């Protein structure tokens, strides 16, 4: 009879194993919490506001990459890319992604004519490579979808297919434009097909 009781005694220990595994899960969740601290700090710099438009309807030629270098055809080397390149024909109109205020319009040796607009959620957008005759100037208030100029050239990406170089900064730090506009989740998953 005593022999039979021993297996019975081991059964509760078997049923207690899930309790042990749950404690392991709590450990793993702590690990995931610590590993997500870095990702949370990144996410904190990106805000997903209500509705933002794309500055143009072209396809993305080059993604945002501020950590991994991408190849530059113009310079023939590898460098970070602090914005996205959107395919556009020269002369095509560029629109504001949302309501905002034009904080600067200037000529840049690397990026051509640049229009900087402060948008909602404390986002600052830089529309690079416009033609010199922009339709807005510093201090103007713009609405989402309003034409701010037409596409010109980008000296530092002149060899690439004609495109708009578009950046968004949050607290002075370049962030993924697609994530910041709510078009893509952090990690590269699309939230919208548009």
PDB file of C-alpha atoms in Angstrom:
ATOM      1  CA  UNK A   1       0.000   0.000   0.000  1.00  0.00           C
ATOM      2  CA  UNK A   2       2.865   2.376   0.785  1.00  0.00           C
ATOM      3  CA  UNK A   3       4.250   1.830  -2.703  1.00  0.00           C
ATOM      4  CA  UNK A   4       1.002   2.960  -4.259  1.00  0.00           C
ATOM      5  CA  UNK A   5       0.929   6.121  -2.157  1.00  0.00           C
ATOM      6  CA  UNK A   6       4.243   7.321  -3.585  1.00  0.00           C
ATOM      7  CA  UNK A   7       2.882   7.742  -7.153  1.00  0.00           C
ATOM      8  CA  UNK A   8      -0.110   9.500  -5.625  1.00  0.00           C
ATOM      9  CA  UNK A   9       2.291  11.846  -3.843  1.00  0.00           C
ATOM     10  CA  UNK A  10       4.097  12.561  -7.108  1.00  0.00           C
ATOM     11  CA  UNK A  11       0.907  13.554  -8.884  1.00  0.00           C
ATOM     12  CA  UNK A  12       0.457  16.749  -6.873  1.00  0.00           C
ATOM     13  CA  UNK A  13       4.095  17.586  -7.644  1.00  0.00           C
ATOM     14  CA  UNK A  14       3.289  17.121 -11.353  1.00  0.00           C
ATOM     15  CA  UNK A  15       0.297  19.410 -11.017  1.00  0.00           C
ATOM     16  CA  UNK A  16       2.503  21.898  -9.215  1.00  0.00           C
ATOM     17  CA  UNK A  17       4.864  22.006 -12.198  1.00  0.00           C
ATOM     18  CA  UNK A  18       2.608  24.407 -14.093  1.00  0.00           C
ATOM     19  CA  UNK A  19       2.981  26.704 -11.083  1.00  0.00           C
ATOM     20  CA  UNK A  20       6.725  26.444 -11.536  1.00  0.00           C
ATOM     21  CA  UNK A  21       6.450  27.093 -15.263  1.00  0.00           C
ATOM     22  CA  UNK A  22       4.242  30.079 -14.558  1.00  0.00           C
ATOM     23  CA  UNK A  23       6.988  31.408 -12.318  1.00  0.00           C
ATOM     24  CA  UNK A  24       9.368  30.848 -15.218  1.00  0.00           C
ATOM     25  CA  UNK A  25       6.946  32.747 -17.428  1.00  0.00           C
ATOM     26  CA  UNK A  26       7.019  35.619 -14.967  1.00  0.00           C
ATOM     27  CA  UNK A  27      10.795  35.555 -15.204  1.00  0.00           C
ATOM     28  CA  UNK A  28      10.626  35.565 -18.982  1.00  0.00           C
ATOM     29  CA  UNK A  29       8.097  38.382 -18.856  1.00  0.00           C
ATOM     30  CA  UNK A  30      10.548  40.329 -16.693  1.00  0.00           C
ATOM     31  CA  UNK A  31      13.182  39.662 -19.297  1.00  0.00           C
ATOM     32  CA  UNK A  32      10.841  40.868 -22.008  1.00  0.00           C
ATOM     33  CA  UNK A  33      10.088  43.930 -19.914  1.00  0.00           C
ATOM     34  CA  UNK A  34      13.761  44.765 -19.672  1.00  0.00           C
ATOM     35  CA  UNK A  35      14.272  44.082 -23.360  1.00  0.00           C
ATOM     36  CA  UNK A  36      11.283  46.240 -24.214  1.00  0.00           C
ATOM     37  CA  UNK A  37      12.662  49.195 -22.268  1.00  0.00           C
ATOM     38  CA  UNK A  38      14.822  50.123 -25.237  1.00  0.00           C
ATOM     39  CA  UNK A  39      11.948  49.677 -27.669  1.00  0.00           C
ATOM     40  CA  UNK A  40       9.675  51.691 -25.397  1.00  0.00           C
ATOM     41  CA  UNK A  41      12.171  54.529 -25.333  1.00  0.00           C
ATOM     42  CA  UNK A  42      12.070  54.489 -29.133  1.00  0.00           C
ATOM     43  CA  UNK A  43       8.292  54.314 -29.204  1.00  0.00           C
ATOM     44  CA  UNK A  44       8.081  57.270 -26.842  1.00  0.00           C
ATOM     45  CA  UNK A  45       9.656  59.461 -29.529  1.00  0.00           C
ATOM     46  CA  UNK A  46       7.009  58.396 -32.031  1.00  0.00           C
ATOM     47  CA  UNK A  47       3.422  59.521 -31.714  1.00  0.00           C
ATOM     48  CA  UNK A  48       0.567  58.152 -33.763  1.00  0.00           C
ATOM     49  CA  UNK A  49      -1.779  61.103 -34.267  1.00  0.00           C
ATOM     50  CA  UNK A  50      -5.256  61.033 -35.753  1.00  0.00           C
ATOM     51  CA  UNK A  51      -4.954  61.218 -39.512  1.00  0.00           C
ATOM     52  CA  UNK A  52      -1.958  62.118 -41.623  1.00  0.00           C
ATOM     53  CA  UNK A  53      -1.743  62.094 -45.401  1.00  0.00           C
ATOM     54  CA  UNK A  54       1.243  60.994 -47.409  1.00  0.00           C
ATOM     55  CA  UNK A  55       3.057  63.956 -49.024  1.00  0.00           C
ATOM     56  CA  UNK A  56       2.670  62.207 -52.382  1.00  0.00           C
ATOM     57  CA  UNK A  57       1.175  59.030 -53.758  1.00  0.00           C
ATOM     58  CA  UNK A  58       4.355  57.422 -55.030  1.00  0.00           C
ATOM     59  CA  UNK A  59       5.939  54.193 -53.857  1.00  0.00           C
ATOM     60  CA  UNK A  60       8.650  54.147 -51.205  1.00  0.00           C
ATOM     61  CA  UNK A  61      12.015  53.824 -52.939  1.00  0.00           C
ATOM     62  CA  UNK A  62      14.179  53.895 -49.832  1.00  0.00           C
ATOM     63  CA  UNK A  63      13.085  53.240 -46.254  1.00  0.00           C
ATOM     64  CA  UNK A  64      13.992  55.083 -43.071  1.00  0.00           C
ATOM     65  CA  UNK A  65      17.149  53.660 -41.524  1.00  0.00           C
ATOM     66  CA  UNK A  66      18.922  55.562 -38.761  1.00  0.00           C
ATOM     67  CA  UNK A  67      20.781  52.522 -37.402  1.00  0.00           C
ATOM     68  CA  UNK A  68      21.523  50.282 -40.389  1.00  0.00           C
ATOM     69  CA  UNK A  69      23.391  51.873 -43.291  1.00  0.00           C
ATOM     70  CA  UNK A  70      21.849  51.812 -46.763  1.00  0.00           C
ATOM     71  CA  UNK A  71      23.784  52.070 -50.023  1.00  0.00           C
ATOM     72  CA  UNK A  72      23.984  55.522 -51.614  1.00  0.00           C
ATOM     73  CA  UNK A  73      24.238  55.381 -55.398  1.00  0.00           C
ATOM     74  CA  UNK A  74      25.288  59.035 -55.521  1.00  0.00           C
ATOM     75  CA  UNK A  75      28.216  58.691 -53.116  1.00  0.00           C
ATOM     76  CA  UNK A  76      28.950  55.011 -53.741  1.00  0.00           C
ATOM     77  CA  UNK A  77      29.056  54.200 -50.048  1.00  0.00           C
ATOM     78  CA  UNK A  78      26.889  53.041 -47.148  1.00  0.00           C
ATOM     79  CA  UNK A  79      25.222  55.612 -44.884  1.00  0.00           C
ATOM     80  CA  UNK A  80      22.197  56.017 -42.624  1.00  0.00           C
ATOM     81  CA  UNK A  81      18.971  57.318 -44.170  1.00  0.00           C
ATOM     82  CA  UNK A  82      17.048  59.631 -41.843  1.00  0.00           C
ATOM     83  CA  UNK A  83      13.906  59.813 -43.949  1.00  0.00           C
ATOM     84  CA  UNK A  84      12.017  58.012 -46.681  1.00  0.00           C
ATOM     85  CA  UNK A  85      12.314  58.512 -50.428  1.00  0.00           C
ATOM     86  CA  UNK A  86       8.973  58.637 -52.231  1.00  0.00           C
ATOM     87  CA  UNK A  87       8.955  58.172 -56.013  1.00  0.00           C
ATOM     88  CA  UNK A  88       7.735  61.279 -57.826  1.00  0.00           C
ATOM     89  CA  UNK A  89       8.193  62.861 -61.220  1.00  0.00           C
ATOM     90  CA  UNK A  90       9.974  66.204 -61.296  1.00  0.00           C
ATOM     91  CA  UNK A  91       7.361  68.970 -61.248  1.00  0.00           C
ATOM     92  CA  UNK A  92       4.758  66.877 -59.399  1.00  0.00           C
ATOM     93  CA  UNK A  93       3.047  68.612 -56.509  1.00  0.00           C
ATOM     94  CA  UNK A  94       3.896  67.892 -52.887  1.00  0.00           C
ATOM     95  CA  UNK A  95       1.234  68.279 -50.189  1.00  0.00           C
ATOM     96  CA  UNK A  96       1.341  68.937 -46.454  1.00  0.00           C
ATOM     97  CA  UNK A  97       0.726  65.753 -44.467  1.00  0.00           C
ATOM     98  CA  UNK A  98      -1.525  67.614 -42.023  1.00  0.00           C
ATOM     99  CA  UNK A  99      -2.391  70.981 -40.525  1.00  0.00           C
ATOM    100  CA  UNK A 100       0.605  72.961 -39.388  1.00  0.00           C
ATOM    101  CA  UNK A 101       2.791  76.037 -39.527  1.00  0.00           C
ATOM    102  CA  UNK A 102       5.709  76.581 -41.891  1.00  0.00           C
ATOM    103  CA  UNK A 103       8.706  77.150 -39.631  1.00  0.00           C
ATOM    104  CA  UNK A 104      11.355  77.419 -42.356  1.00  0.00           C
ATOM    105  CA  UNK A 105      11.983  77.425 -46.099  1.00  0.00           C
ATOM    106  CA  UNK A 106      15.624  77.256 -47.118  1.00  0.00           C
ATOM    107  CA  UNK A 107      18.147  76.090 -49.698  1.00  0.00           C
ATOM    108  CA  UNK A 108      20.377  73.182 -48.695  1.00  0.00           C
ATOM    109  CA  UNK A 109      23.493  72.104 -50.597  1.00  0.00           C
ATOM    110  CA  UNK A 110      22.661  68.445 -49.984  1.00  0.00           C
ATOM    111  CA  UNK A 111      18.851  68.371 -50.113  1.00  0.00           C
ATOM    112  CA  UNK A 112      17.897  71.253 -52.385  1.00  0.00           C
ATOM    113  CA  UNK A 113      14.918  73.404 -51.396  1.00  0.00           C
ATOM    114  CA  UNK A 114      13.554  72.310 -48.009  1.00  0.00           C
ATOM    115  CA  UNK A 115      10.197  73.242 -46.464  1.00  0.00           C
ATOM    116  CA  UNK A 116       9.895  72.595 -42.713  1.00  0.00           C
ATOM    117  CA  UNK A 117       6.402  72.379 -41.201  1.00  0.00           C
ATOM    118  CA  UNK A 118       5.505  71.941 -37.532  1.00  0.00           C
ATOM    119  CA  UNK A 119       2.551  69.536 -37.419  1.00  0.00           C
ATOM    120  CA  UNK A 120       0.335  68.202 -34.637  1.00  0.00           C
ATOM    121  CA  UNK A 121       1.713  65.828 -31.992  1.00  0.00           C
ATOM    122  CA  UNK A 122       4.898  67.934 -31.872  1.00  0.00           C
ATOM    123  CA  UNK A 123       6.108  66.488 -35.164  1.00  0.00           C
ATOM    124  CA  UNK A 124       8.345  68.520 -37.456  1.00  0.00           C
ATOM    125  CA  UNK A 125       8.295  67.422 -41.094  1.00  0.00           C
ATOM    126  CA  UNK A 126      10.988  68.232 -43.633  1.00  0.00           C
ATOM    127  CA  UNK A 127       9.995  68.090 -47.283  1.00  0.00           C
ATOM    128  CA  UNK A 128      13.296  67.958 -49.192  1.00  0.00           C
ATOM    129  CA  UNK A 129      14.102  68.391 -52.864  1.00  0.00           C
ATOM    130  CA  UNK A 130      11.357  70.838 -53.815  1.00  0.00           C
ATOM    131  CA  UNK A 131      11.687  73.334 -56.638  1.00  0.00           C
ATOM    132  CA  UNK A 132      12.713  76.855 -55.581  1.00  0.00           C
ATOM    133  CA  UNK A 133       9.294  78.351 -56.276  1.00  0.00           C
ATOM    134  CA  UNK A 134       7.465  76.939 -53.257  1.00  0.00           C
ATOM    135  CA  UNK A 135       3.843  77.947 -52.711  1.00  0.00           C
ATOM    136  CA  UNK A 136       4.419  78.591 -48.986  1.00  0.00           C
ATOM    137  CA  UNK A 137       6.813  80.716 -46.956  1.00  0.00           C
ATOM    138  CA  UNK A 138       7.962  80.869 -43.361  1.00  0.00           C
ATOM    139  CA  UNK A 139       5.112  81.713 -41.000  1.00  0.00           C
ATOM    140  CA  UNK A 140       2.328  80.399 -43.260  1.00  0.00           C
ATOM    141  CA  UNK A 141      -0.413  78.208 -41.789  1.00  0.00           C
ATOM    142  CA  UNK A 142      -1.208  75.164 -43.914  1.00  0.00           C
ATOM    143  CA  UNK A 143      -3.965  72.583 -44.013  1.00  0.00           C
ATOM    144  CA  UNK A 144      -3.544  68.868 -44.561  1.00  0.00           C
ATOM    145  CA  UNK A 145      -3.454  68.145 -48.285  1.00  0.00           C
ATOM    146  CA  UNK A 146      -2.487  71.716 -49.197  1.00  0.00           C
ATOM    147  CA  UNK A 147       0.094  71.949 -51.989  1.00  0.00           C
ATOM    148  CA  UNK A 148       3.326  73.381 -50.612  1.00  0.00           C
ATOM    149  CA  UNK A 149       5.386  73.148 -53.784  1.00  0.00           C
ATOM    150  CA  UNK A 150       6.538  70.903 -56.599  1.00  0.00           C
ATOM    151  CA  UNK A 151       9.374  68.427 -56.837  1.00  0.00           C
ATOM    152  CA  UNK A 152      12.788  69.620 -57.925  1.00  0.00           C
ATOM    153  CA  UNK A 153      16.086  67.818 -57.359  1.00  0.00           C
ATOM    154  CA  UNK A 154      18.036  66.427 -54.418  1.00  0.00           C
ATOM    155  CA  UNK A 155      21.794  66.978 -54.971  1.00  0.00           C
ATOM    156  CA  UNK A 156      22.882  64.294 -52.472  1.00  0.00           C
ATOM    157  CA  UNK A 157      20.593  61.683 -54.076  1.00  0.00           C
ATOM    158  CA  UNK A 158      20.741  62.905 -57.674  1.00  0.00           C
ATOM    159  CA  UNK A 159      21.666  59.497 -59.127  1.00  0.00           C
ATOM    160  CA  UNK A 160      18.594  57.842 -57.611  1.00  0.00           C
ATOM    161  CA  UNK A 161      15.210  57.739 -59.298  1.00  0.00           C
ATOM    162  CA  UNK A 162      13.344  61.061 -59.080  1.00  0.00           C
ATOM    163  CA  UNK A 163      11.840  61.334 -55.591  1.00  0.00           C
ATOM    164  CA  UNK A 164      10.876  63.402 -52.567  1.00  0.00           C
ATOM    165  CA  UNK A 165      13.109  62.957 -49.518  1.00  0.00           C
ATOM    166  CA  UNK A 166      10.797  63.243 -46.517  1.00  0.00           C
ATOM    167  CA  UNK A 167      11.833  63.384 -42.859  1.00  0.00           C
ATOM    168  CA  UNK A 168       9.975  63.685 -39.562  1.00  0.00           C
ATOM    169  CA  UNK A 169      11.597  64.759 -36.319  1.00  0.00           C
ATOM    170  CA  UNK A 170      10.255  64.440 -32.800  1.00  0.00           C
ATOM    171  CA  UNK A 171      12.005  66.555 -30.179  1.00  0.00           C
ATOM    172  CA  UNK A 172      14.799  67.117 -32.682  1.00  0.00           C
ATOM    173  CA  UNK A 173      15.357  63.397 -33.296  1.00  0.00           C
ATOM    174  CA  UNK A 174      14.713  61.795 -36.680  1.00  0.00           C
ATOM    175  CA  UNK A 175      12.031  59.110 -36.412  1.00  0.00           C
ATOM    176  CA  UNK A 176      10.384  56.784 -38.912  1.00  0.00           C
ATOM    177  CA  UNK A 177       7.965  58.956 -40.919  1.00  0.00           C
ATOM    178  CA  UNK A 178       5.615  56.033 -41.607  1.00  0.00           C
ATOM    179  CA  UNK A 179       5.443  55.065 -37.939  1.00  0.00           C
ATOM    180  CA  UNK A 180       5.043  58.680 -36.797  1.00  0.00           C
ATOM    181  CA  UNK A 181       2.159  59.174 -39.231  1.00  0.00           C
ATOM    182  CA  UNK A 182       0.457  55.947 -38.194  1.00  0.00           C
ATOM    183  CA  UNK A 183       1.013  54.348 -41.604  1.00  0.00           C
ATOM    184  CA  UNK A 184       3.224  51.611 -40.205  1.00  0.00           C
ATOM    185  CA  UNK A 185       3.795  49.950 -36.846  1.00  0.00           C
ATOM    186  CA  UNK A 186       7.196  50.017 -35.189  1.00  0.00           C
ATOM    187  CA  UNK A 187       9.045  47.052 -36.608  1.00  0.00           C
ATOM    188  CA  UNK A 188       7.920  47.563 -40.191  1.00  0.00           C
ATOM    189  CA  UNK A 189       4.379  46.163 -40.227  1.00  0.00           C
ATOM    190  CA  UNK A 190       2.022  48.197 -42.370  1.00  0.00           C
ATOM    191  CA  UNK A 191      -1.154  49.499 -40.763  1.00  0.00           C
ATOM    192  CA  UNK A 192      -2.486  50.958 -43.980  1.00  0.00           C
ATOM    193  CA  UNK A 193      -2.096  49.988 -47.600  1.00  0.00           C
ATOM    194  CA  UNK A 194      -2.233  53.631 -48.609  1.00  0.00           C
TER     195      UNK A 194
END
